Coordinates of C-alpha atoms in Angstrom, one line a residue:
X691 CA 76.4 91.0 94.3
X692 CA 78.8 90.3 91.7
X693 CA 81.3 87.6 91.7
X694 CA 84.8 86.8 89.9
X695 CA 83.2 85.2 87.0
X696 CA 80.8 88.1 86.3
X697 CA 84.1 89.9 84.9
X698 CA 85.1 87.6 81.8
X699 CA 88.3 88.1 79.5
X700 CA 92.0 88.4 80.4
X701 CA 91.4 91.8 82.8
X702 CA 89.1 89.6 85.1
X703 CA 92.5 88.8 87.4
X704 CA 92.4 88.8 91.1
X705 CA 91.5 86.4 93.9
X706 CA 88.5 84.0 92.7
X707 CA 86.0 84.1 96.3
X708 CA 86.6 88.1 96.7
X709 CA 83.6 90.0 97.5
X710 CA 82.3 93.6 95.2
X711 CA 97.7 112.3 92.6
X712 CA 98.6 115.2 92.9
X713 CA 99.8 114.1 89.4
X714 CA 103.3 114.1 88.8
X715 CA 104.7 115.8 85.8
X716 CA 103.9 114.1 82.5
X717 CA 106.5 115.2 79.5
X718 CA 106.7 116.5 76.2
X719 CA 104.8 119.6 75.0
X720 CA 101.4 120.8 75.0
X721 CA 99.2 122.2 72.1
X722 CA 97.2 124.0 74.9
X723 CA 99.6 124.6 77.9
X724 CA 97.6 127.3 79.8
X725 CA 95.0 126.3 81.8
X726 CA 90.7 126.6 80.6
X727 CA 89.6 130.2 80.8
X728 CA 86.7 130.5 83.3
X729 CA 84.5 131.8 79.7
X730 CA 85.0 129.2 77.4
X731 CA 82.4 127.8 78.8
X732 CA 80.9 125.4 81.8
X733 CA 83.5 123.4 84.0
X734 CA 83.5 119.8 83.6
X735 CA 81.5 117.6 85.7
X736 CA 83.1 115.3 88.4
X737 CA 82.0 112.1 89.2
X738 CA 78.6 111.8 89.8
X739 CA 77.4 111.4 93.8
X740 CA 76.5 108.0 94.5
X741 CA 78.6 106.7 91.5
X742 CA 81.2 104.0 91.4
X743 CA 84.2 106.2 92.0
X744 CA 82.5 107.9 95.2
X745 CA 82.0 104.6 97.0
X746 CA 85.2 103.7 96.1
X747 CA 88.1 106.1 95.9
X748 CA 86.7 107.4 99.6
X749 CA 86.8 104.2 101.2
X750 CA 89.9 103.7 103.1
X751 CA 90.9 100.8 101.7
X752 CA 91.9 103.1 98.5
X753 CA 95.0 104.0 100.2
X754 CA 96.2 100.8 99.2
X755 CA 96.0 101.3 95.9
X756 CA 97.5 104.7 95.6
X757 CA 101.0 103.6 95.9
X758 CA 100.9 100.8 93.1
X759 CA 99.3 103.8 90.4
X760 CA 101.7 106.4 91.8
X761 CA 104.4 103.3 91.4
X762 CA 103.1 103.1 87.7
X763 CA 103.0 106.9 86.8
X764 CA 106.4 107.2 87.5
X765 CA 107.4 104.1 85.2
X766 CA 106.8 106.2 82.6
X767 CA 110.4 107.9 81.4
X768 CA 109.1 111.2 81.0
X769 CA 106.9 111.0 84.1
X770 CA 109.8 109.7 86.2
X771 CA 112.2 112.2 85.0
X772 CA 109.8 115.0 85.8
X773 CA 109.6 113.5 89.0
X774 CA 113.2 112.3 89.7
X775 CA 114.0 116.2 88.5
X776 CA 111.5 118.9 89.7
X777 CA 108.9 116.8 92.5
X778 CA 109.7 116.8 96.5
X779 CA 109.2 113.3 97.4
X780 CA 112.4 113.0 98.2
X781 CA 112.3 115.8 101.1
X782 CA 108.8 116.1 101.7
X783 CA 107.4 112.6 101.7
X784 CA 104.3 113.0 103.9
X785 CA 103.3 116.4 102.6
X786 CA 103.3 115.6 99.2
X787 CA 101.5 112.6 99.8
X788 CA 99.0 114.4 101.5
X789 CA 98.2 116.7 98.7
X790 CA 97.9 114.6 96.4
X791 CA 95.5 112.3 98.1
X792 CA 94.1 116.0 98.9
X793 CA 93.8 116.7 95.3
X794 CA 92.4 113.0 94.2
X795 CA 89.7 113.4 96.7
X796 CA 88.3 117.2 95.4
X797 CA 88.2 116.0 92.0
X798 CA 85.4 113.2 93.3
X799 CA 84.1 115.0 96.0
X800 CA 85.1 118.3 95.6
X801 CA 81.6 119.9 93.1
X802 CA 83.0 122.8 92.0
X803 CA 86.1 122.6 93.4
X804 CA 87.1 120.0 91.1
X805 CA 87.6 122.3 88.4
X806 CA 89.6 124.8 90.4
X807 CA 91.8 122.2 90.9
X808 CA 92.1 120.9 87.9
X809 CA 93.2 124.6 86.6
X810 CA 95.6 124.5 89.7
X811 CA 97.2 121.5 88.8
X812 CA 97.7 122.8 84.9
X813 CA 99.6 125.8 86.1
X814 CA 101.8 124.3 89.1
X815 CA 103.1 121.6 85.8
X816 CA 103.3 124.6 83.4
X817 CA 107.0 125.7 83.7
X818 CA 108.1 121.7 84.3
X819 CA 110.4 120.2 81.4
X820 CA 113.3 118.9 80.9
X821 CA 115.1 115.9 79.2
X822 CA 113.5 112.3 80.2
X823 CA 115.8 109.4 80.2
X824 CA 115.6 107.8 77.2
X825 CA 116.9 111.4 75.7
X826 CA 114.2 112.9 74.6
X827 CA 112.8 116.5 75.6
X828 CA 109.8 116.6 78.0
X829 CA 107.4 119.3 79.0
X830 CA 104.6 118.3 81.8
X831 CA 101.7 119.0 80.3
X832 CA 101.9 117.0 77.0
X833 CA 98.7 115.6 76.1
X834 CA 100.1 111.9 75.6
X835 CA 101.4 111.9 78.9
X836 CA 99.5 113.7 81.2
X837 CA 96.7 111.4 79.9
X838 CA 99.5 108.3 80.9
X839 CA 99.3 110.0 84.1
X840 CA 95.3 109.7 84.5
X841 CA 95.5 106.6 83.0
X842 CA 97.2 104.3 85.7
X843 CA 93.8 105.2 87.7
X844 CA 91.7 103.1 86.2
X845 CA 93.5 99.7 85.7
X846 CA 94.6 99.7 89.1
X847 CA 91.6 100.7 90.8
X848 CA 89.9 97.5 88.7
X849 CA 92.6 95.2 89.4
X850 CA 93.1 96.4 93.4
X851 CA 89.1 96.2 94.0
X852 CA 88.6 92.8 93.0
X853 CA 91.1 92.4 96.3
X854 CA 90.1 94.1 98.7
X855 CA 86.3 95.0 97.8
X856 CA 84.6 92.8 95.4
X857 CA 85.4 91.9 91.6
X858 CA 83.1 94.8 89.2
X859 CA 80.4 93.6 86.7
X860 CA 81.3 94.6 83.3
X861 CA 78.4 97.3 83.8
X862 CA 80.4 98.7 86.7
X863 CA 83.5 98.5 85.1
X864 CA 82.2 100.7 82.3
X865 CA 80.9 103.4 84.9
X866 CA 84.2 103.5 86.5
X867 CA 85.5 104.2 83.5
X868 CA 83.0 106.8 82.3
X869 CA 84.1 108.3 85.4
X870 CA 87.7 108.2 85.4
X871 CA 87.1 110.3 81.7
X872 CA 85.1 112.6 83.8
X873 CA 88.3 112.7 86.2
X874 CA 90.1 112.9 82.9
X875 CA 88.4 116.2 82.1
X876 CA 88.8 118.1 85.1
X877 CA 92.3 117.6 84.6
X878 CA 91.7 119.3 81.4
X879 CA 92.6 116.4 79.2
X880 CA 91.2 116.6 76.1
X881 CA 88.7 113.4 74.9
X882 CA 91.0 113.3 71.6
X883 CA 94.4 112.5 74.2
X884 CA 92.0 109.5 76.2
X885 CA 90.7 106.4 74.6
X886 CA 87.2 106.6 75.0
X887 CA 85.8 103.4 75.9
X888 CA 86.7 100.3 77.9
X889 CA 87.7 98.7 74.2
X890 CA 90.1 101.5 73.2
X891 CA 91.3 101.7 76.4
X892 CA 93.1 98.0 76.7
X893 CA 94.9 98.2 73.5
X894 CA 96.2 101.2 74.3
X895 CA 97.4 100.0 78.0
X896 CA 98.8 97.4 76.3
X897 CA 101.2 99.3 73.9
X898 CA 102.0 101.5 76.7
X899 CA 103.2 98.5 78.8
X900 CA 105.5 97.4 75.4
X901 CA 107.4 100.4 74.2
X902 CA 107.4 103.2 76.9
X903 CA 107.3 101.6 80.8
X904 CA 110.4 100.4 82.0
X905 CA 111.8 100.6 85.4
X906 CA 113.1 104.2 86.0
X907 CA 115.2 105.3 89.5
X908 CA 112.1 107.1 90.8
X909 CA 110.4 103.3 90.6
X910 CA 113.8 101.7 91.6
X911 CA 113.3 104.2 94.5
X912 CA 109.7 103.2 95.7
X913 CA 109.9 99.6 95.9
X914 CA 113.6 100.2 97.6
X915 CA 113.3 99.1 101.6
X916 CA 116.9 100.7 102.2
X917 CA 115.7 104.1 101.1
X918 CA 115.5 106.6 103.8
X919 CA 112.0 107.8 105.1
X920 CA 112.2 110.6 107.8
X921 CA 109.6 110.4 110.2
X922 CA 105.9 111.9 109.5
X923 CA 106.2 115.7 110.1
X924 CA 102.3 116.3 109.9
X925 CA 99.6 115.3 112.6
X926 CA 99.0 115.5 116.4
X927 CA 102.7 116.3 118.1
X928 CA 101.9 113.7 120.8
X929 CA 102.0 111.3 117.7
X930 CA 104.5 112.4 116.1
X931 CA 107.2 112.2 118.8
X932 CA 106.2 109.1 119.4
X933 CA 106.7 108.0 115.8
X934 CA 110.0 110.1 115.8
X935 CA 111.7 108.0 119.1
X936 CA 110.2 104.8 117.5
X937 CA 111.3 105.6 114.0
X938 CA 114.2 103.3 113.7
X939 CA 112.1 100.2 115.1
X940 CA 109.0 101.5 113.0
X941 CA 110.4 102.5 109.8
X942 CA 111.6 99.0 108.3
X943 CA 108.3 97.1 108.8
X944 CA 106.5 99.8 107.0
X945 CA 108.6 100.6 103.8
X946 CA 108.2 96.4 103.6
X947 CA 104.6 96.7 103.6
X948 CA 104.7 99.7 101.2
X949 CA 106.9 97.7 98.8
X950 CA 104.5 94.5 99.5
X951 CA 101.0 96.3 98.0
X952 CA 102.8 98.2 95.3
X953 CA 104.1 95.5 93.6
X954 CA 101.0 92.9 94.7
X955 CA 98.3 95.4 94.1
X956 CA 99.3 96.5 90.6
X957 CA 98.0 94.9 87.7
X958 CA 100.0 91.6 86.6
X959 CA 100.9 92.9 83.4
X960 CA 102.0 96.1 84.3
X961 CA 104.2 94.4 86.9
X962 CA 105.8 92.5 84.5
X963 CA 106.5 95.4 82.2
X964 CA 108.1 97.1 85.0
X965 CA 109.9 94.1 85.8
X966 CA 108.8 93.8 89.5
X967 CA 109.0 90.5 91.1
X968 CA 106.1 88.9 92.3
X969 CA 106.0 84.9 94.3
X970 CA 103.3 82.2 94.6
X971 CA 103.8 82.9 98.1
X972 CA 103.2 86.9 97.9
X973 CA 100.4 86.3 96.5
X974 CA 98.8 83.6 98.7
X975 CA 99.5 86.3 101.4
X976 CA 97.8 89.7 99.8
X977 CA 94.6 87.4 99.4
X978 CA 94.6 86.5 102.9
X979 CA 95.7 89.9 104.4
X980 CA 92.7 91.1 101.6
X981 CA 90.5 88.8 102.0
X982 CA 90.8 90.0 106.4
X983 CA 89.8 93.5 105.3
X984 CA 87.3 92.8 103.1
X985 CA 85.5 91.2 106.1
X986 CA 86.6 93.9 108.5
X987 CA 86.2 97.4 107.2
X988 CA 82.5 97.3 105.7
X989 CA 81.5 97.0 109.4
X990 CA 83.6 99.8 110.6
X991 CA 81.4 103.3 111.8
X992 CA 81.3 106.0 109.1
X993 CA 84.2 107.7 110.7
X994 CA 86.4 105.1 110.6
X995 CA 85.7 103.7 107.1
X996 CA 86.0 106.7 104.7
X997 CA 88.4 109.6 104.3
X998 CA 87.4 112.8 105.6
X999 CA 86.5 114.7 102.3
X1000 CA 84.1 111.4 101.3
X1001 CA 82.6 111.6 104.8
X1002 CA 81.8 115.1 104.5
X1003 CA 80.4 114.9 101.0
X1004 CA 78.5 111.5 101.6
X1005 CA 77.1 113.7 104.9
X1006 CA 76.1 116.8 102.7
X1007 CA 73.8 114.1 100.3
X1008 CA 71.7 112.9 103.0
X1009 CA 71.1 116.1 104.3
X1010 CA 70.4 117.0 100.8
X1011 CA 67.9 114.1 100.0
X1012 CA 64.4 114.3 100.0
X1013 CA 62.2 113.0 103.0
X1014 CA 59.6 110.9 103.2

């Protein structure tokens, strides 16, 4: 078991007694638009079974998280202009966030499936571009920018876990990392467009944060508790019309809790770059609401605890292992 002081240096943030996307368009243009040909060789690897990114991006506690990188992809003013122009998360809330949790969950879980949908990805971006809002032209599969896109991943999922799993050893945080690059790769980002360790990685972050994040209409719109949600559209009917008669009642409470881990669960810096306000008293709250599930869901059954696609593949393993 690790503990807070096992991850030193200013990115070992986060509660001190804690325990262990569909990608939106990126901007500007791409030296290598079209997707990998099947012959150029063998497909990337995902993340290997059993690593750090399979127990953690299937646990259900990841959900969490999502909203705060999402929240940060977006900051970028390419990214949100792609977004703000072309993307349907305006109209189609709940079906856009289930394919891109969808598409997050094949690249870990997915074998060879990852690939596919890295190649899928490539060519739904190809024909996005546009104008970003600083003024300058954008296509969606730019290197620099798709990578920004991958990038928000990793600093989150560090930052988030130390919440509401447990803070990583610096061993651990270098295999997430190795994995996210794997991620990084199926995307078909190229290992010249990622920093390729932990130590390139922060410097870079960190000139990211400076000159390009800022706080664009598509994160105004996220954090926004007045902005209209229509009810979910997806799911058991009985459900459904439940949540449609209770909307109104329903609705508030949730985009406050939606704006509450975006902003808390998103890395300190980052938040300040974006310029998203943050209390003493906030935080004292995410730690205890945290430091409840933490306790709560390692004790949950299988079915309750992961997402279906990390059930299925943790299910496949250990029929797959050897006995005795």
């Amino acid at each position: 078991m690790s503990s807070a002081k096992d991850v030193k240096g200013p990115r070992a943030r986060g509660p001190e007694a804690a325990p262990g996307a569909e990608p939106e368009p990126p901007s500007g243009r791409d030296s290598d638009p079209e997707p990998p040909a099947r012959g150029r060789g063998a497909d990337p690897e995902p993340p290997p079974p059993g690593g750090v990114l399979w127990s953690l991006s299937g646990d259900i506690r990841a959900l969490l998280m999502l909203p705060a990188a999402l929240t940060l992809q977006v900051a970028h003013p390419a990214v949100g202009a792609g977004v703000d122009e072309h993307a349907v998360f305006r109209t189609d809330p709940w079906g856009r966030g289930e394919r891109s949790l969808r598409s997050l969950q094949l690249w870990v879980y997915g074998g060879a499936e990852a690939a596919e949908e890295g190649r899928r990805l490539r060519v739904l971006h190809r024909t996005i571009q546009g104008t970003d809002t600083r003024g300058r032209p954008y296509h969606a599969l730019t290197p620099a920018n798709y990578a920004w896109v991958h990038a928000t991943g990793f600093p989150v999922y560090q930052h988030a876990a130390r919440y509401l799993i447990r803070p990583m050893a610096p061993a651990q945080e270098r295999a997430l990392y190795a994995e996210w690059l794997q991620v990084g790769r199926i995307l078909g980002i190229h290992d010249r467009d990622m920093p390729q360790s932990i130590e390139e990685f922060w410097p870079y972050w960190e000139k990211m944060l400076a000159g390009e994040i800022e706080a664009t209409t598509v994160v105004r719109e996220l954090v926004d508790v007045d902005q209209p949600v229509p009810p979910p559209d997806r799911g058991p009917w009985p459900l459904r019309a439940v949540l449609r008669a209770l909307w109104p009642v329903v609705l508030p409470p949730l985009v406050r809790f939606r704006r509450f881990v975006t902003i808390g669960l998103m890395p300190p810096d980052a938040r300040a770059a974006v310029g998203l306000p943050w209390s003493a008293e906030q935080e004292k709250r995410l730690r205890r609401m945290c430091a409840v599930l933490r306790v709560v869901v390692p004790v949950l059954p299988e079915r309750l605890r992961y997402l279906p696609r990390a059930r299925a593949a943790r299910a496949a393993r250990r029929t797959a292992a050897p006995h005795g």
